[in-house]
Coordinates of C-alpha atoms (C1' of nucleotides) in Angstrom, one line a residue:
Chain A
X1 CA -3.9 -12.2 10.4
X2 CA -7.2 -10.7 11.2
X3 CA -9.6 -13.3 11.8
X4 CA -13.1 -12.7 13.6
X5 CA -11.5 -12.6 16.8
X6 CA -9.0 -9.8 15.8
X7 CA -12.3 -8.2 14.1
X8 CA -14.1 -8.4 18.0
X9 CA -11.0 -7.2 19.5
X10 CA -11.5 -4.4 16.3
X11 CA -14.9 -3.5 17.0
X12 CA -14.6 -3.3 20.7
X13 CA -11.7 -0.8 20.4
X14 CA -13.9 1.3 18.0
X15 CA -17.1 1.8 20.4
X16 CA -15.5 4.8 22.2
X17 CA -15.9 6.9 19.0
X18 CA -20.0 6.2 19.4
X19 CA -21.7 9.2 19.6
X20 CA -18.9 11.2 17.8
X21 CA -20.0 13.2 14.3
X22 CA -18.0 12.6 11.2
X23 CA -15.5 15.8 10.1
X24 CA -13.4 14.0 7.2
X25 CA -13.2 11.0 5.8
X26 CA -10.4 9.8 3.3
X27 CA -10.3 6.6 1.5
X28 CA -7.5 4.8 -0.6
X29 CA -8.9 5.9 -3.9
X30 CA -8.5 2.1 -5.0
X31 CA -11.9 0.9 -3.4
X32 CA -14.4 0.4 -5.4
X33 CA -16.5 2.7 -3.6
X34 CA -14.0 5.1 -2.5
X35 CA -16.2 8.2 -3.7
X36 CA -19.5 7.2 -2.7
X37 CA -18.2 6.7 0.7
X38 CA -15.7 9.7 1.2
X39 CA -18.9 11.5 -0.1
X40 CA -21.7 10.0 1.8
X41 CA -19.7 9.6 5.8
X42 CA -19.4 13.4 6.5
X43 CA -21.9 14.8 8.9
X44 CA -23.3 11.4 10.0
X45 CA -23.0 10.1 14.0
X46 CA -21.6 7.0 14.5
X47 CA -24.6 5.0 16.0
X48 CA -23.0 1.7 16.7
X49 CA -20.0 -1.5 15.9
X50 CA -21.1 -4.4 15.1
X51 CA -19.1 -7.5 13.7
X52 CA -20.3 -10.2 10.7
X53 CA -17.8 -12.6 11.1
X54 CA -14.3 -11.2 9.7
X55 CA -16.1 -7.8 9.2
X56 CA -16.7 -4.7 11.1
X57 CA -19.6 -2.9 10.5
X58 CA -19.3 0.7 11.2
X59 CA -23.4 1.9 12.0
X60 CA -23.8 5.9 11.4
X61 CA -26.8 8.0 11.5
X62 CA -28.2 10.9 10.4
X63 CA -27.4 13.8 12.8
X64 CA -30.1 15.9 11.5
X65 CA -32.6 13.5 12.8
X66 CA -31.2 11.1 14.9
X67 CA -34.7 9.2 15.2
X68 CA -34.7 8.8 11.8
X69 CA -31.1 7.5 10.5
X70 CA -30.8 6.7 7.2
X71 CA -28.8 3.4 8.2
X72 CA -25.4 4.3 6.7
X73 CA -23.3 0.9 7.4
X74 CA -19.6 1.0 6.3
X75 CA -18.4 -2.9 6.3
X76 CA -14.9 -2.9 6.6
X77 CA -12.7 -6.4 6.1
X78 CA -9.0 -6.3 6.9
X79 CA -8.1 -9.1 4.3
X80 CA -4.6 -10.7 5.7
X81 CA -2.9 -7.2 7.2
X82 CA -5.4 -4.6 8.0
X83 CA -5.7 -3.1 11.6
X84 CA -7.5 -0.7 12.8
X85 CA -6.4 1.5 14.8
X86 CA -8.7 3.9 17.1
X87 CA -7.2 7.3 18.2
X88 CA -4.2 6.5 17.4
X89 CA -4.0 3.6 19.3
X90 CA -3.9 -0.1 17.4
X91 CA -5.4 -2.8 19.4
X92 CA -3.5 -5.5 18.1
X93 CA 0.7 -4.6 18.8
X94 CA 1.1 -7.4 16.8
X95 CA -0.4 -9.1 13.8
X96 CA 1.3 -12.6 12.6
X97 CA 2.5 -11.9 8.9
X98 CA 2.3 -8.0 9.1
X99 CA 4.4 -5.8 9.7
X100 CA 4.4 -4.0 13.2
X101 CA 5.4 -0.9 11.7
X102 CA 2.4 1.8 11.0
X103 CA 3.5 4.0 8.1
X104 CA 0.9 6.9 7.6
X105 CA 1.2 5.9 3.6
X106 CA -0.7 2.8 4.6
X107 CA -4.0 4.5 5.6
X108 CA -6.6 3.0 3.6
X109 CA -9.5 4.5 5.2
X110 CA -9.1 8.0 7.7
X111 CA -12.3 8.8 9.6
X112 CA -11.8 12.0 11.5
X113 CA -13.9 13.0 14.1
X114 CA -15.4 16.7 14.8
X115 CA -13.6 18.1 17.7
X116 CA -17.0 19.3 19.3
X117 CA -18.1 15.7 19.3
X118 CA -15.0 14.7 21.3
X119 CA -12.3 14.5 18.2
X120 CA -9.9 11.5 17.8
X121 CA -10.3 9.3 14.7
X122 CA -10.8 6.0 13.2
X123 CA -8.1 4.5 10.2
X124 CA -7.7 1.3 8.8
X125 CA -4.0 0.6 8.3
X126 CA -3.0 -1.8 6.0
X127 CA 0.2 -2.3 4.2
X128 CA -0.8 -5.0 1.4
X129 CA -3.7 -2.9 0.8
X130 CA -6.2 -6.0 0.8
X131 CA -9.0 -4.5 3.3
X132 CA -12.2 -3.8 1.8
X133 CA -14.7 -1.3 2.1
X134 CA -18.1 -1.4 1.6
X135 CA -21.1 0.8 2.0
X136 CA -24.4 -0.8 2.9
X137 CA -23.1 -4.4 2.7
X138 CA -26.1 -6.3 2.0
X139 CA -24.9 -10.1 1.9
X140 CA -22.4 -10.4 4.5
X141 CA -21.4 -14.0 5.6
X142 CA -23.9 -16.4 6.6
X143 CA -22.4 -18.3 8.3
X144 CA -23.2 -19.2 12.3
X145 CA -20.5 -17.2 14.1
X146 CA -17.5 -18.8 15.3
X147 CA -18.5 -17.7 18.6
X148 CA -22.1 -18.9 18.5
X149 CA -21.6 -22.2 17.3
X150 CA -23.3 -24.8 18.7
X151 CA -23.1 -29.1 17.9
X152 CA -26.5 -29.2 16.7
X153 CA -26.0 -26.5 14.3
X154 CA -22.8 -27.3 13.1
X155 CA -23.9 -31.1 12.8
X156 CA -26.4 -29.9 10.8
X157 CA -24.2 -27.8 8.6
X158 CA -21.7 -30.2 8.1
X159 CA -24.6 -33.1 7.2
X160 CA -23.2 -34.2 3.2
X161 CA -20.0 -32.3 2.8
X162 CA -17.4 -34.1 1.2
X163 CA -15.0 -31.4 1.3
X164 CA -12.3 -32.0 3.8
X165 CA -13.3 -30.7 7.3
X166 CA -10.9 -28.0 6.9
X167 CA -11.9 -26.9 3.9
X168 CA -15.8 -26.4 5.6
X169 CA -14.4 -24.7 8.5
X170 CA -13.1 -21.8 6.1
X171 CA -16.5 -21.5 4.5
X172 CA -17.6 -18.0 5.9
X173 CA -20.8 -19.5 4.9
X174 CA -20.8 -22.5 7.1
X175 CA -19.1 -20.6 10.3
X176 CA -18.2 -16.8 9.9
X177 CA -14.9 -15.9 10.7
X178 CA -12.6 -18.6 10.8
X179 CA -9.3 -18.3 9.4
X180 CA -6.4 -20.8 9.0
X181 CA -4.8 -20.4 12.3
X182 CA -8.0 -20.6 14.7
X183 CA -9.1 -24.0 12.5
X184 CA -5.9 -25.4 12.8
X185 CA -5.9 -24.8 16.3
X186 CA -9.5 -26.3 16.6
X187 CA -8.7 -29.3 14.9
X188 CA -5.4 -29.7 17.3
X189 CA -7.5 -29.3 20.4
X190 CA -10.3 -31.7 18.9
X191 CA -8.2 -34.2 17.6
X192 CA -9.8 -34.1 14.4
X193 CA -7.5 -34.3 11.2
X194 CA -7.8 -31.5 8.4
X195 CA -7.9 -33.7 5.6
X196 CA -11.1 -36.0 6.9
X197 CA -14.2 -35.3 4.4
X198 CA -16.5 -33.4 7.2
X199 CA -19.4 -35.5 6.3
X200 CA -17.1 -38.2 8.4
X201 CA -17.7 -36.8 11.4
X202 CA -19.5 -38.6 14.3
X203 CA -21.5 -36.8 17.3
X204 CA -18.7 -36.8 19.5
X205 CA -16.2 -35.8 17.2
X206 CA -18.5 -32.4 16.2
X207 CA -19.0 -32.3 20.2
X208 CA -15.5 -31.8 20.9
X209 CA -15.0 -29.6 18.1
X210 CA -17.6 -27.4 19.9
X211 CA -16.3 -28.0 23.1
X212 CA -13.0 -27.1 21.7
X213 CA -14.2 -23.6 20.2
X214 CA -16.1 -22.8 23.5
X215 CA -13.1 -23.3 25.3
X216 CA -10.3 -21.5 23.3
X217 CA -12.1 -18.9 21.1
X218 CA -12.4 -16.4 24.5
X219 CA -9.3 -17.5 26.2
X220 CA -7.3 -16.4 22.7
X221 CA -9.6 -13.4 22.6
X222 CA -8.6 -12.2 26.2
X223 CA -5.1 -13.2 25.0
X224 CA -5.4 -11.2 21.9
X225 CA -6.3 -13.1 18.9
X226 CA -5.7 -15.8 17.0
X227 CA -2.0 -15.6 17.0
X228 CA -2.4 -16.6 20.7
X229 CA -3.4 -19.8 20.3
X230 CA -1.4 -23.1 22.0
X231 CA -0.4 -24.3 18.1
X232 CA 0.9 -20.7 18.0
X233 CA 3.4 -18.8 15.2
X234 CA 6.3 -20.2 17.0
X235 CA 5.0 -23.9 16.9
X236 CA 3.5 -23.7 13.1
X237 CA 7.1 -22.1 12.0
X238 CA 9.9 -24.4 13.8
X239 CA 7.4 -27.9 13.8
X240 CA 8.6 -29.2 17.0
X241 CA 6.2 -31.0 19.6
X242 CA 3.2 -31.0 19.1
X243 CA 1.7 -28.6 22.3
X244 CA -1.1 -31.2 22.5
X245 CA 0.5 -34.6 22.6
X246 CA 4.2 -34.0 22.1
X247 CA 4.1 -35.8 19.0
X248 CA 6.0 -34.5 16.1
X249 CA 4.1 -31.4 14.1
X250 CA 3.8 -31.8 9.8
X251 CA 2.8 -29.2 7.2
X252 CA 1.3 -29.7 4.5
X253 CA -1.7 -28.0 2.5
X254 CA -5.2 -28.7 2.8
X255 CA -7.6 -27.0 1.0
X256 CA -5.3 -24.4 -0.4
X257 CA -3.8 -23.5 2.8
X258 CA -0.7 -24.5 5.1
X259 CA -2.0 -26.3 7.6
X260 CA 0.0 -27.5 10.7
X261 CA -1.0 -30.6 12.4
X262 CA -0.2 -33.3 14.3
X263 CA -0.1 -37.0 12.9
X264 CA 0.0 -38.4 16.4
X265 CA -3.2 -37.3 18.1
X266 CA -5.7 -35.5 15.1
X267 CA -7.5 -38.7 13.4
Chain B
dG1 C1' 14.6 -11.2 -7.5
dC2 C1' 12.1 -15.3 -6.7
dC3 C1' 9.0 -17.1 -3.6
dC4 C1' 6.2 -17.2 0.5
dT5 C1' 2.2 -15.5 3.0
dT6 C1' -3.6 -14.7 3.7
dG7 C1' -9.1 -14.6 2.3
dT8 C1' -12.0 -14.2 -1.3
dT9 C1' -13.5 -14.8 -5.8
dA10 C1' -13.6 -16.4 -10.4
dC11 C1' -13.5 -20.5 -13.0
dG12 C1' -13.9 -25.2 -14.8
dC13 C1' -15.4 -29.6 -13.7
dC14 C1' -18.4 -33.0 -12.1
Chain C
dA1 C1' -28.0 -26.4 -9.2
dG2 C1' -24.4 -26.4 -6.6
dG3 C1' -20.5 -28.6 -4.3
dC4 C1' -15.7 -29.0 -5.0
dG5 C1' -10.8 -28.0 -6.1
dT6 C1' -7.6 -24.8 -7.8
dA7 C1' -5.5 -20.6 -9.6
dA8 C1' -5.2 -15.8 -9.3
dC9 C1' -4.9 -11.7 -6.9
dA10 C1' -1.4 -7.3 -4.0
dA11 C1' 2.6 -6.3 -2.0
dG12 C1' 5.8 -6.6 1.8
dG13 C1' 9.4 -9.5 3.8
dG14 C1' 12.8 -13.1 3.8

DNA sequence: GCCCTTGTTACGCC
DNA sequence: AGGCGTAACAAGGG
């Protein structure tokens, strides 16, 4: 599922259409803004990619005065099976949960590119038809980035929550773009487990948490997301040894969500 | 054809 | 006021 890894690995792909002019744009007419932004896209340059958390924010400008944009942002979420797929080539082969297949009908959202600003396209492809699309997104997460989380901030963030640790780590508030696989793999490497009220933990215990992210968060984003993870698909499905430990894996659901974890070694 | 899956939001409660 | 838990949501796949 597109978490904020799969949205870097998203909004790298898309920075080789920078530059190019919008021809065409089509939009699922079920978004809310589908008009307004099928309206408001043609003609403008795309100026930059940036990501807020799970989001993508596609960053046009005017192209009748490029000094001047008027700051166009299209922030795009992929809910649990959106890709995106740039020229007609998708990043991600293979999302956990979604199909692999790319059936046209499943355009959401079709950018296309004028051919004398070097052509190609943009499209959000999404079979369950749970991305979102919106234009000027003005409160986007808030959360401290899951790839720019430090102990002293998270400390401080997770200071008086009684909610299960688990259940904080979600909060795109508290860190922005963590999903259910990449904190279930956090907690595995940390040794923390899900169900502890995150007010519980100790220095040390938010240290290796850190530690942990700063140590798998690129080495899954160089290996393609957060499918890639050492508690991967194959582990959370068949519940064998734990990849940590070698203890025995459980499921059960915290804070809503199956959660995979390890009795042994997460305390 | 029921039930599982995800992230977010809308609620009700405390 | 705001944290917290839970249900609901769409739709494909098993």
């Amino acid at each position: 599922m597109p978490e904020g890894l799969e949205a870097e690995i998203y909004r790298r792909s898309a920075l080789v259409a920078v530059g190019r002019q919008v021809e065409s744009v089509l939009v699922d007419p079920a978004q809310p803004q589908a008009e307004e932004i099928a309206a408001s896209l043609p003609g403008e340059v795309l100026g930059g990619v940036e990501r807020v958390g799970k989001h993508v924010v596609l960053e046009f400008e005017s192209s009748s005065d490029p000094d001047h944009g008027d700051g166009l942002r299209l922030g795009v979420h992929f809910g649990m099976s959106g890709r995106l797929i740039v020229d007609d080539r998708a990043a991600i082969g293979e999302l956990v949960y979604a199909s692999n297949r790319l059936d046209p009908s499943w355009d959401r959202l079709v950018i296309e590119f004028t051919a004398a600003s070097g052509g190609g396209s943009i499209r959000v492809n999404d079979p369950r038809r749970w991305s979102k699309f919106v234009l000027d997104p003005g409160q986007l997460p808030v959360g401290v980035d899951l790839l720019d989380v430090t102990p002293a901030e998270l400390g401080r963030r997770l200071a008086d929550r009684t909610a299960s640790i688990k259940s904080v780590l979600l909060n795109q508030d508290v860190v922005a773009g963590l999903g259910n696989m990449l904190v279930d793999e956090v907690l595995s490497g940390a040794g923390i487990h899900p169900g502890r009220p995150a007010r519980d933990l100790d220095e040390a215990d938010i240290e290796r948490l850190v530690a942990t992210l700063d140590e798998r968060l690129p080495t899954m984003l160089a290996a393609g997301g957060s499918h890639a993870g050492l508690l991967d698909p194959a582990h959370r499905a068949s519940l064998g040894a734990c990849p940590r430990c070698g203890g025995g894996l459980e499921r059960s659901t915290v804070a809503g969500r199956t959660t995979v974890w390890c009795p042994d070694h997460q305390t």
